[in-house]
Coordinates of C-alpha atoms in Angstrom, one line a residue:
M1 CA 5.6 18.1 1.0
K2 CA 8.8 16.2 1.1
W3 CA 12.2 16.8 -0.5
K4 CA 12.1 14.8 -3.7
K5 CA 15.7 14.9 -4.7
L6 CA 16.5 11.4 -6.1
V7 CA 20.0 10.0 -6.0
T8 CA 21.6 7.4 -8.2
L9 CA 21.1 3.8 -6.9
G10 CA 24.5 2.4 -6.1
C11 CA 25.7 -0.8 -4.6
V12 CA 23.4 -2.4 -2.1
V13 CA 25.1 -3.1 1.1
V14 CA 24.3 -6.5 2.6
M15 CA 24.6 -7.2 6.3
T16 CA 24.5 -10.6 8.0
V17 CA 23.6 -11.0 11.7
S18 CA 27.2 -11.2 12.8
S19 CA 29.0 -8.9 10.4
V20 CA 28.6 -6.2 7.7
T21 CA 30.4 -6.0 4.4
A22 CA 30.6 -3.3 1.8
C23 CA 29.9 -3.6 -1.9
G24 CA 31.9 -6.3 -3.6
S25 CA 32.9 -9.8 -2.5
N26 CA 35.2 -11.1 0.2
T27 CA 38.9 -11.2 -0.5
T28 CA 40.5 -14.4 -1.6
E29 CA 44.1 -15.8 -1.6
N30 CA 44.4 -14.8 -5.2
Q31 CA 43.5 -11.1 -4.6
T32 CA 46.3 -8.5 -4.4
V33 CA 47.3 -6.9 -1.1
E34 CA 45.9 -3.6 -2.4
A35 CA 42.5 -5.2 -3.0
T36 CA 42.5 -6.8 0.4
E37 CA 43.3 -3.5 2.0
Q38 CA 40.5 -1.8 0.1
S39 CA 38.0 -4.4 1.2
E40 CA 39.1 -4.2 4.8
E41 CA 38.8 -0.4 4.7
S42 CA 35.3 -0.6 3.2
Q43 CA 34.2 -3.1 5.8
S44 CA 35.5 -0.9 8.6
D45 CA 33.4 2.0 7.3
S46 CA 30.2 0.0 7.1
V47 CA 28.0 0.6 10.1
I48 CA 24.5 0.1 11.4
V49 CA 22.9 3.2 12.9
Q50 CA 19.6 4.7 14.0
V51 CA 19.0 8.3 13.1
T52 CA 18.6 10.7 16.0
A53 CA 18.8 14.0 14.2
V54 CA 18.6 15.4 10.6
D55 CA 20.0 18.8 9.9
G56 CA 20.0 19.4 6.2
D57 CA 22.7 17.0 4.8
Q58 CA 24.1 16.3 8.3
I59 CA 22.8 13.1 9.9
T60 CA 23.4 12.3 13.5
A61 CA 22.8 8.7 14.6
D62 CA 23.4 6.1 17.3
V63 CA 25.7 3.3 16.3
G64 CA 24.5 -0.2 17.1
T65 CA 23.7 -3.7 15.8
L66 CA 20.7 -5.6 14.5
T67 CA 19.4 -8.6 16.3
T68 CA 17.4 -10.9 14.0
A69 CA 14.3 -12.8 15.1
S70 CA 13.6 -16.3 14.0
A71 CA 10.3 -18.2 13.5
D72 CA 8.9 -20.2 16.4
A73 CA 9.5 -23.9 16.9
S74 CA 6.7 -24.8 14.7
G75 CA 8.3 -23.0 11.8
N76 CA 5.3 -20.7 11.3
G77 CA 5.8 -17.5 9.5
A78 CA 4.3 -14.2 9.6
P79 CA 0.7 -13.6 8.8
G80 CA -0.2 -12.8 5.2
G81 CA -0.5 -9.7 3.4
D82 CA -2.0 -7.8 0.7
D83 CA -2.7 -10.8 -1.2
S84 CA -5.3 -11.4 1.1
E85 CA -6.8 -8.1 0.9
D86 CA -7.8 -8.3 4.4
G87 CA -5.2 -6.2 5.5
T88 CA -2.7 -8.7 6.4
S89 CA -0.6 -8.1 3.6
D90 CA -0.6 -5.7 0.9
Q91 CA -4.1 -6.1 0.7
D92 CA -5.8 -7.5 -2.1
N93 CA -2.9 -6.9 -4.1
G94 CA -1.4 -10.0 -3.2
G95 CA 0.3 -9.9 -0.1
N96 CA 1.3 -6.4 0.3
G97 CA 1.8 -5.4 3.7
A98 CA -1.4 -3.4 4.1
P99 CA -4.6 -4.5 5.5
G100 CA -5.2 -7.2 3.5
D101 CA -6.1 -9.4 1.0
A102 CA -4.3 -12.4 1.6
P103 CA -3.7 -14.2 4.6
S104 CA -0.7 -16.0 5.5
G105 CA 0.1 -17.0 2.2
D106 CA -0.9 -20.6 2.4
N107 CA -3.0 -22.1 -0.3
S108 CA -6.0 -22.0 1.9
G109 CA -5.7 -18.3 2.1
N110 CA -5.9 -18.5 5.8
G111 CA -4.0 -16.0 8.0
A112 CA -4.4 -12.5 8.9
P113 CA -7.3 -10.7 7.3
G114 CA -6.6 -9.2 4.2
D115 CA -6.1 -8.3 0.9
A116 CA -4.0 -5.7 2.1
P117 CA -0.9 -5.4 3.7
S118 CA 1.0 -6.9 6.2
G119 CA 3.7 -7.7 4.0
D120 CA 2.1 -9.1 1.1
N121 CA 1.6 -12.7 1.2
S122 CA 3.8 -13.0 -1.5
G123 CA 7.2 -12.3 -0.3
N124 CA 7.2 -9.0 -2.0
G125 CA 10.3 -7.8 -3.8
A126 CA 11.2 -4.7 -5.6
P127 CA 8.4 -3.1 -7.5
G128 CA 7.8 -5.0 -10.7
D129 CA 9.8 -8.0 -9.6
A130 CA 8.2 -11.3 -8.7
P131 CA 9.0 -12.5 -5.3
S132 CA 10.8 -15.7 -4.6
G133 CA 10.4 -18.4 -2.1
D134 CA 7.5 -20.4 -0.8
A135 CA 4.9 -18.8 1.4
P136 CA 4.9 -20.1 5.0
S137 CA 1.7 -19.9 7.0
G138 CA 1.0 -19.1 10.6
D139 CA 2.2 -16.3 12.9
A140 CA 5.7 -15.3 13.9
P141 CA 6.6 -15.0 17.5
S142 CA 5.3 -11.8 19.1
G143 CA 3.8 -10.8 15.8
Q144 CA 7.2 -10.3 14.3
M145 CA 7.8 -11.6 10.8
P146 CA 10.5 -14.2 10.7
G147 CA 13.8 -12.6 9.7
G148 CA 12.7 -9.4 11.3
S149 CA 15.3 -7.5 13.3
S150 CA 15.6 -5.0 16.1
F151 CA 18.2 -2.3 16.6
E152 CA 20.3 -2.3 19.7
A153 CA 22.4 0.8 20.4
S154 CA 26.0 0.5 21.5
G155 CA 26.2 3.9 23.2
E156 CA 28.3 5.5 20.5
S157 CA 27.0 8.1 18.1
I158 CA 28.3 9.5 14.8
T159 CA 27.6 12.4 12.5
F160 CA 28.0 12.1 8.7
T161 CA 27.2 14.0 5.6
L162 CA 25.0 13.1 2.6
T163 CA 26.3 14.3 -0.8
D164 CA 24.9 14.5 -4.3
D165 CA 26.8 11.3 -5.0
T166 CA 25.4 9.3 -2.0
A167 CA 23.6 6.2 -3.3
I168 CA 20.5 5.7 -1.2
T169 CA 18.7 2.3 -1.3
L170 CA 15.3 1.6 0.2
E171 CA 14.9 -2.0 1.5
Y172 CA 11.5 -3.6 1.1
L173 CA 10.2 -6.7 2.8
Q174 CA 11.8 -8.6 0.0
G175 CA 14.3 -6.9 -2.3
S176 CA 15.2 -3.2 -2.6
G177 CA 14.8 -0.2 -4.7
E178 CA 16.0 3.3 -5.3
G179 CA 15.5 5.7 -2.3
T180 CA 15.6 9.4 -1.7
A181 CA 17.2 11.6 0.9
D182 CA 13.7 12.1 2.3
D183 CA 13.5 8.5 3.3
I184 CA 16.2 9.3 5.9
T185 CA 14.3 10.6 9.0
V186 CA 14.6 10.5 12.7
G187 CA 14.1 6.9 13.8
S188 CA 15.3 5.4 10.5
V189 CA 17.7 2.4 10.8
L190 CA 20.5 2.7 8.2
E191 CA 23.4 0.7 6.9
V192 CA 26.0 3.3 6.0
V193 CA 29.3 3.1 4.1
L194 CA 31.5 6.1 4.8
D195 CA 34.5 7.5 3.1
E196 CA 37.6 8.9 4.8
D197 CA 36.0 12.3 5.1
N198 CA 32.9 10.9 6.9
Q199 CA 30.7 11.4 3.9
A200 CA 28.2 8.7 3.0
V201 CA 29.2 6.7 0.0
S202 CA 26.0 4.6 0.3
V203 CA 23.1 4.4 2.6
T204 CA 20.6 1.5 2.8
V205 CA 17.4 2.4 4.7
R206 CA 16.7 -0.9 6.4
N207 CA 13.3 -2.5 6.8
L208 CA 13.5 -4.3 10.1
N209 CA 10.9 -6.9 8.9
A210 CA 12.8 -7.6 5.7
G211 CA 13.2 -11.3 4.9
G212 CA 9.9 -12.3 6.3
G213 CA 7.6 -11.9 3.3
F214 CA 6.0 -14.6 1.4
G215 CA 7.2 -15.9 -1.9
G216 CA 5.8 -16.4 -5.4
S217 CA 7.8 -17.8 -8.3
S218 CA 10.9 -15.9 -9.4
E219 CA 9.5 -15.9 -12.9
V220 CA 6.0 -15.4 -14.3
T221 CA 3.9 -18.5 -13.6
N222 CA 0.4 -18.5 -15.0
G223 CA -0.3 -22.2 -14.5
T224 CA -2.3 -24.1 -17.0
S225 CA -5.7 -23.8 -18.7
A226 CA -8.5 -26.2 -19.3
N227 CA -9.5 -24.1 -22.4
T228 CA -7.3 -21.7 -24.3
I229 CA -8.2 -19.4 -27.2
T230 CA -5.1 -18.3 -29.2
E231 CA -6.7 -17.0 -32.4
D232 CA -9.1 -14.2 -33.2
T233 CA -12.7 -15.4 -32.9
E234 CA -16.2 -14.8 -31.6
V235 CA -17.9 -17.1 -29.1
D236 CA -21.5 -17.1 -28.1
G237 CA -23.1 -19.1 -25.3
E238 CA -20.3 -21.5 -24.5
T239 CA -19.6 -22.9 -21.0
Y240 CA -16.0 -23.3 -19.8
T241 CA -15.1 -25.3 -16.7
S242 CA -12.1 -26.3 -14.6
T243 CA -11.3 -28.6 -11.7
G244 CA -7.5 -28.8 -12.1
D245 CA -4.8 -27.4 -9.9
D246 CA -3.3 -24.0 -10.9
E247 CA -5.7 -24.1 -13.9
N248 CA -7.8 -21.5 -15.6
A249 CA -11.3 -22.4 -16.8
L250 CA -10.6 -20.2 -19.9
R251 CA -7.5 -18.4 -21.1
V252 CA -7.3 -15.9 -23.9
D253 CA -3.7 -15.8 -25.1
G254 CA -2.5 -13.1 -27.5
A255 CA -5.8 -13.0 -29.5
T256 CA -8.6 -10.6 -30.0
V257 CA -11.9 -12.3 -29.1
T258 CA -15.5 -11.5 -28.5
L259 CA -17.2 -13.5 -25.8
K260 CA -21.0 -13.2 -25.5
D261 CA -23.2 -14.8 -22.9
I262 CA -20.4 -17.3 -21.8
T263 CA -20.3 -19.2 -18.5
I264 CA -17.1 -19.7 -16.5
E265 CA -17.1 -22.3 -13.7
K266 CA -14.0 -22.9 -11.7
T267 CA -15.3 -25.4 -9.1
A268 CA -12.1 -27.3 -7.9
G269 CA -8.4 -27.2 -8.1
S270 CA -5.9 -25.9 -5.5
S271 CA -3.4 -23.1 -6.0
S272 CA 0.2 -24.1 -5.4
N273 CA 1.4 -20.6 -4.6
T274 CA -0.9 -17.8 -3.5
E275 CA 1.3 -15.1 -4.9
D276 CA 1.5 -16.6 -8.3
G277 CA -2.3 -16.6 -8.2
D278 CA -2.3 -12.9 -7.1
F279 CA 0.3 -11.7 -9.5
Y280 CA -0.1 -13.8 -12.6
G281 CA -3.6 -15.2 -12.7
Q282 CA -2.8 -18.8 -11.8
N283 CA -6.1 -20.6 -10.9
A284 CA -8.3 -17.7 -12.0
G285 CA -11.6 -18.3 -13.7
L286 CA -10.8 -16.3 -16.9
L287 CA -7.2 -15.2 -17.6
V288 CA -6.4 -12.8 -20.4
L289 CA -2.7 -12.2 -21.2
N290 CA 0.1 -11.7 -23.7
G291 CA -1.4 -8.6 -25.3
A292 CA -4.8 -10.1 -25.9
T293 CA -8.0 -8.2 -26.1
A294 CA -11.2 -9.8 -24.7
N295 CA -14.6 -8.1 -25.3
I296 CA -17.0 -9.7 -22.9
T297 CA -20.7 -9.2 -22.5
G298 CA -23.4 -11.0 -20.6
A299 CA -20.9 -13.4 -18.9
T300 CA -21.6 -15.4 -15.8
V301 CA -18.4 -16.2 -13.8
G302 CA -18.2 -18.3 -10.7
T303 CA -15.2 -19.6 -8.7
S304 CA -15.0 -21.6 -5.5
V305 CA -11.3 -22.0 -5.1
T306 CA -8.4 -20.2 -3.5
N307 CA -6.9 -17.7 -6.0
G308 CA -10.1 -18.0 -8.0
N309 CA -10.0 -14.4 -9.2
G310 CA -13.0 -14.0 -11.5
V311 CA -11.7 -12.1 -14.5
F312 CA -7.9 -11.4 -14.7
S313 CA -6.1 -9.0 -17.0
Y314 CA -2.3 -9.6 -17.0
G315 CA 0.5 -7.8 -18.7
E316 CA 1.3 -4.8 -20.8
G317 CA -0.9 -4.5 -23.9
T318 CA -3.6 -6.8 -22.5
V319 CA -7.1 -5.3 -22.5
V320 CA -10.3 -6.7 -21.0
N321 CA -13.5 -4.9 -21.9
I322 CA -16.3 -6.5 -19.8
S323 CA -19.9 -5.4 -19.5
D324 CA -23.3 -6.4 -18.1
S325 CA -21.8 -9.5 -16.5
T326 CA -22.1 -11.3 -13.1
I327 CA -19.1 -12.4 -11.1
R328 CA -19.2 -14.5 -7.9
T329 CA -16.2 -15.8 -5.9
T330 CA -16.3 -17.7 -2.6
E331 CA -12.8 -18.4 -1.4
N332 CA -9.7 -16.4 -0.2
N333 CA -7.5 -14.4 -2.5
S334 CA -10.3 -14.4 -5.1
G335 CA -11.1 -10.9 -6.3
G336 CA -13.8 -10.1 -8.7
I337 CA -11.8 -8.3 -11.4
Q338 CA -8.1 -8.4 -11.1
T339 CA -5.4 -6.4 -13.0
T340 CA -1.6 -6.8 -12.7
G341 CA 1.6 -6.5 -14.7
G342 CA 0.4 -3.3 -16.5
G343 CA -2.8 -4.8 -17.9
T344 CA -6.0 -2.8 -18.6
M345 CA -9.5 -3.6 -17.3
N346 CA -12.6 -1.7 -18.5
A347 CA -15.7 -2.7 -16.7
T348 CA -19.3 -1.5 -17.2
N349 CA -22.4 -2.4 -15.2
L350 CA -21.0 -5.5 -13.5
D351 CA -22.6 -7.3 -10.6
V352 CA -19.6 -8.5 -8.4
E353 CA -19.7 -10.2 -5.0
T354 CA -16.8 -11.9 -3.2
Q355 CA -17.0 -14.0 0.1
G356 CA -13.4 -14.8 1.0
N357 CA -10.7 -12.9 2.8
S358 CA -8.2 -10.9 0.8
A359 CA -10.7 -10.8 -2.0
A360 CA -11.3 -7.2 -3.2
A361 CA -14.1 -6.8 -5.7
I362 CA -11.9 -4.4 -7.7
R363 CA -8.4 -5.6 -7.3
S364 CA -4.9 -4.9 -8.6
D365 CA -1.5 -6.2 -7.6
R366 CA 2.2 -6.2 -8.5
G367 CA 2.9 -4.3 -11.7
G368 CA -0.4 -2.5 -11.5
G369 CA -2.1 -1.2 -14.7
T370 CA -5.2 0.7 -15.6
V371 CA -8.7 0.0 -14.3
N372 CA -11.8 1.9 -15.5
V373 CA -15.2 1.1 -13.9
D374 CA -18.5 2.6 -14.9
G375 CA -21.7 1.6 -13.0
G376 CA -22.4 -1.6 -11.3
S377 CA -22.3 -3.1 -7.8
Y378 CA -19.2 -4.3 -6.1
V379 CA -19.6 -6.1 -2.7
T380 CA -17.1 -7.9 -0.5
N381 CA -17.8 -10.0 2.7
G382 CA -14.4 -11.2 3.9
T383 CA -11.8 -9.5 6.0
G384 CA -9.0 -7.7 4.3
S385 CA -11.3 -7.4 1.3
P386 CA -11.9 -3.7 0.5
A387 CA -14.3 -3.0 -2.3
I388 CA -11.2 -1.5 -4.0
Y389 CA -7.6 -2.5 -3.4
C390 CA -5.4 -0.3 -5.5
T391 CA -1.8 -0.7 -6.7
A392 CA -2.8 0.8 -10.1
D393 CA -4.6 3.7 -11.6
I394 CA -8.2 3.1 -10.9
S395 CA -11.2 5.3 -11.9
V396 CA -14.7 4.4 -10.8
S397 CA -17.9 6.2 -11.6
D398 CA -21.6 5.7 -10.7
A399 CA -20.9 2.5 -8.8
T400 CA -22.0 1.1 -5.5
L401 CA -18.9 -0.1 -3.5
T402 CA -19.7 -2.0 -0.3
A403 CA -17.2 -3.8 2.0
N404 CA -19.1 -5.6 4.7
A405 CA -16.1 -6.6 6.8
S406 CA -13.2 -4.5 5.6
E407 CA -12.1 -1.0 4.6
G408 CA -14.0 0.5 1.7
V409 CA -10.9 1.5 -0.3
V410 CA -7.2 1.0 0.1
V411 CA -4.5 2.8 -2.0
E412 CA -1.0 1.6 -1.7
G413 CA 2.1 3.4 -2.9
K414 CA 2.4 5.6 -6.0
N415 CA -1.0 4.8 -7.3
S416 CA -4.4 6.5 -7.6
V417 CA -8.1 6.0 -7.0
A418 CA -10.6 8.5 -8.5
L419 CA -14.3 8.2 -7.5
T420 CA -17.1 10.0 -9.3
D421 CA -20.7 9.8 -8.0
C422 CA -20.0 6.5 -6.2
D423 CA -21.6 5.3 -3.0
V424 CA -18.9 3.7 -0.8
T425 CA -19.4 1.8 2.5
G426 CA -16.7 0.4 4.7
N427 CA -17.1 -1.7 7.7
M428 CA -13.7 -2.9 8.9
S429 CA -14.6 -5.5 11.5
N430 CA -11.3 -5.8 13.5
T431 CA -7.6 -5.1 13.5
Y432 CA -5.4 -7.4 11.6
N433 CA -3.5 -9.9 13.7
G434 CA -5.4 -8.6 16.8
D435 CA -2.8 -5.8 17.1
S436 CA -4.3 -3.1 19.3
D437 CA -1.9 -0.5 17.8
E438 CA -3.4 -0.9 14.4
N439 CA -6.1 1.4 13.1
I440 CA -9.7 0.8 12.2
H441 CA -10.7 2.9 9.2
C442 CA -12.9 3.3 6.1
I443 CA -10.2 4.5 3.6
M444 CA -6.6 3.7 4.0
I445 CA -3.6 5.2 2.1
Y446 CA -0.2 3.7 2.9
Q447 CA 3.0 2.1 1.7
S448 CA 3.5 -1.5 2.8
M449 CA 7.2 -1.7 1.7
S450 CA 6.4 -5.1 0.2
G451 CA 7.7 -4.1 -3.3
D452 CA 4.2 -4.5 -4.9
A453 CA 3.8 -0.8 -5.3
D454 CA 6.3 1.9 -6.1
V455 CA 7.2 4.3 -3.4
G456 CA 5.9 7.8 -4.1
E457 CA 2.9 10.0 -3.7
A458 CA -0.5 8.3 -3.7
T459 CA -3.6 10.1 -5.0
F460 CA -7.2 9.8 -3.9
S461 CA -10.1 11.9 -5.2
A462 CA -13.8 11.8 -4.8
E463 CA -16.5 14.0 -6.3
G464 CA -20.1 13.6 -5.6
G465 CA -21.7 10.5 -4.2
S466 CA -21.2 9.3 -0.6
I467 CA -18.7 7.6 1.7
T468 CA -20.0 5.9 4.8
A469 CA -17.8 4.6 7.6
K470 CA -19.6 2.1 9.8
T471 CA -16.5 1.6 12.0
G472 CA -13.3 3.5 12.8
D473 CA -11.9 6.6 11.3
M474 CA -12.9 7.9 7.9
F475 CA -9.3 8.3 6.5
Y476 CA -6.1 6.8 7.8
I477 CA -2.8 7.7 6.2
T478 CA 0.6 6.1 7.2
N479 CA 4.1 5.6 5.8
T480 CA 3.4 7.5 2.6
D481 CA 2.9 10.9 0.9
C482 CA -0.6 11.4 -0.6
E483 CA -2.8 14.0 -2.2
I484 CA -6.5 13.9 -1.4
T485 CA -9.1 16.0 -3.2
L486 CA -12.7 16.0 -2.1
K487 CA -15.7 17.8 -3.7
D488 CA -19.3 17.6 -2.8
V489 CA -19.1 14.2 -1.1
A490 CA -21.7 13.2 1.5
F491 CA -19.7 11.8 4.5
T492 CA -21.2 9.7 7.3
L493 CA -18.7 9.1 10.2
A494 CA -18.6 6.2 12.6
N495 CA -16.6 8.2 15.2
D496 CA -15.3 11.7 15.7
V497 CA -12.2 11.3 13.5
F498 CA -12.3 12.4 9.9
L499 CA -8.6 12.2 9.1
R500 CA -5.8 10.5 11.0
V501 CA -2.2 11.0 9.7
E502 CA 0.3 9.1 11.8
G503 CA 3.1 6.6 12.0
N504 CA 2.5 2.9 12.9
S505 CA 4.2 0.3 15.1
S506 CA 6.1 -1.2 12.1
S507 CA 5.0 -4.6 13.2
R508 CA 3.8 -5.3 9.6
G509 CA 6.9 -3.8 8.0
W510 CA 5.3 -0.5 7.0
G511 CA 8.5 1.6 7.3
T512 CA 10.5 2.1 10.5
E513 CA 8.7 3.0 13.7
G514 CA 9.2 6.6 14.6
A515 CA 9.9 7.5 10.9
N516 CA 6.9 6.2 9.1
G517 CA 4.3 8.9 9.4
G518 CA 2.4 10.5 6.5
D519 CA 2.6 13.7 4.6
V520 CA -0.8 14.8 3.2
T521 CA -2.1 17.5 1.0
L522 CA -5.9 17.7 1.4
T523 CA -8.0 20.0 -0.7
A524 CA -11.7 20.4 0.2
D525 CA -13.6 22.0 -2.7
S526 CA -17.3 22.9 -2.2
Q527 CA -17.2 20.3 0.5
E528 CA -19.1 20.0 3.8
F529 CA -17.4 17.7 6.4
T530 CA -17.1 17.2 10.1
G531 CA -14.8 15.4 12.5
N532 CA -11.4 15.9 14.1
I533 CA -8.2 15.9 12.2
L534 CA -5.2 14.3 13.9
V535 CA -1.6 14.6 12.7
D536 CA 1.2 13.2 14.8
E537 CA 4.6 14.6 15.3
I538 CA 6.3 12.6 12.5
S539 CA 3.6 13.6 10.0
S540 CA 2.3 16.7 8.2
L541 CA -0.8 18.2 6.6
V542 CA -1.4 21.0 4.2
L543 CA -5.2 21.6 4.3
T544 CA -6.9 24.0 1.8
M545 CA -10.7 24.8 2.1
K546 CA -12.2 26.7 -0.8
N547 CA -15.3 27.4 -2.9
G548 CA -17.8 27.4 -0.1
T549 CA -16.4 24.6 1.9
S550 CA -17.7 24.2 5.5
Y551 CA -15.7 22.3 8.1
E552 CA -16.8 21.6 11.7
G553 CA -14.2 20.0 13.8
A554 CA -10.9 20.4 15.7
I555 CA -7.3 19.9 14.5
N556 CA -4.9 18.3 17.0
P557 CA -7.1 19.2 20.0
D558 CA -4.6 17.7 22.4
G559 CA -2.0 20.2 21.3
D560 CA 0.7 17.7 20.2
G561 CA 1.4 17.0 16.6
G562 CA 3.3 17.6 13.4
M563 CA 3.2 20.4 10.9
V564 CA -0.3 21.5 9.9
D565 CA -0.7 24.4 7.5
V566 CA -4.3 25.6 6.9
T567 CA -5.6 27.8 4.1
L568 CA -9.2 29.0 4.5
A569 CA -10.7 30.9 1.6
D570 CA -12.9 33.9 2.1
D571 CA -15.9 31.9 0.9
S572 CA -15.4 29.0 3.3
T573 CA -15.9 28.5 7.0
W574 CA -14.5 26.5 10.0
T575 CA -16.5 25.9 13.2
L576 CA -14.3 24.7 16.1
T577 CA -15.5 21.8 18.1
G578 CA -12.4 21.8 20.4
D579 CA -9.2 23.8 20.8
S580 CA -7.1 23.4 17.7
Y581 CA -3.3 23.6 17.2
I582 CA -1.8 24.3 13.8
T583 CA 1.5 25.5 12.4
S584 CA 0.3 28.2 10.1
F585 CA -3.0 29.9 9.0
D586 CA -3.7 31.7 5.8
G587 CA -7.1 33.3 5.8
D588 CA -9.4 35.6 7.8
T589 CA -10.2 34.4 11.4
S590 CA -13.6 36.1 11.0
N591 CA -14.5 33.0 8.9
I592 CA -13.9 30.8 12.0
T593 CA -16.6 30.3 14.6
A594 CA -14.8 29.7 17.9
N595 CA -17.8 28.1 19.5
G596 CA -16.2 28.7 22.9
Y597 CA -12.8 27.1 21.9
H598 CA -9.5 28.5 20.9
L599 CA -7.2 28.4 17.8
Y600 CA -3.5 28.3 18.3
V601 CA -1.1 29.0 15.4
N602 CA 2.5 28.1 16.0
G603 CA 1.8 28.2 19.8
E604 CA 0.1 31.6 19.8
Q605 CA -3.6 31.9 20.5
V606 CA -5.2 33.8 17.6
L607 CA -8.8 33.1 18.5

């Protein structure tokens, strides 16, 4: 996989459209001559470049400038994001840049499909931070997010060196975070401060769509509540209703409560900020927060408002234990069960169905948390509304997960989904924003760069059960590292692609085009699967087949692609359905059935 050497986060270099400055403020009349000279020297060493070659610590790049796009005359912004869960943004998460949950970020939830990602409806910031600013709605010109930039080369090139002291910053759609040397790849656009020896003092990996996200409040904003429980108690058979704006029907605040056979009805009341609803539970039916524990059985929860998440667990130490209950939501950005800010959700035998866009049945957002699901049915009907949108650690067993107009599962960033004996169906109906470059798929693993999910290796595992793709590829991985483990899963494909690992157009802010591929480790254990595996030139795959695994398909049949290392155990088999091109092979070719085709390893025909 990738070089994981972390470097200390240093000063963040900020560039305006017309000029760039180094860390620190501009000089004033009161500053000394020495300070002025230092500032001028720093400014002269700050440059915008696009990487053309990486050779160890040596980086070669074209020097240039960034041209910033503006919104159209109507003032419309970019389509939404995760919040929506339809794929516009982050996805369900609230505006993240992946297929998404939320739409454009307006209160109606309209916009691009999706809970997922285009850039998170919310104006995402650094992981864990609430975004700021209001969420515009509409589309940006040419599909580019307002504030997005393009690199224009000047014709000059430079070579510089990274050191152990180089501070690397990764720019998100909103905000920034600590980066790694591995984030600097061919095609990356960087803002670099160099010392007199041409060594990089600091490097900011620019996100060319930065500044175009959607905003939530800069501080936690939970809204109000029609009914609040603040003391330990037991409740049986009560009904809680709400018609107010930004208002929960019921809130459990800091108390330990038992709620039996209650009814939650959120029938009216608008949401003033989609991201506040996605992140903090504003306008949800039931919100549990501030370290409370809610034990819920036999509940009936219904919402018909934007941001009307059914049952919401927010914050560290907060625990929701819910069983044998029914949840229905009808509007956009309204997940079934939602977990953010480090909360915990334990769900058993739930009957959940959502109708809106960006409304994952099992949903998490900024700050993540822990979600454990056992049994039940989880159905979504809107675009950008996977059955699971994950920015947390989510485990699901013995459940039926059905997305009738979206991906089945989306994992964003350094988070995990583990499925055991689940039946998953995905039916992604179209691309988000009508972008023909976007991919149709059943399971997506990606990094939106919205700031809603930490950058790092994602994890997806499935054992037993089934996964059915009604449209598109089975797996799509872009702009992230991930580890996939499959064991005894029954797959039904919609086309001939089982796994696609590749970069994306960056139109949604998912990394820099040309440098936003995927790096995947896939282990197939006692697994039968078919379909082609496609890995582009900026991506990689380490594939291990063991314990009686049987694979029928071709790997990079067109001959072009990135690094692919294949290990085939003696008890496993591979049947070619086309010529296959890989980088290395560990195994016995006698376990490969050529079927009239050829296997090429590092350019040499071995079968």
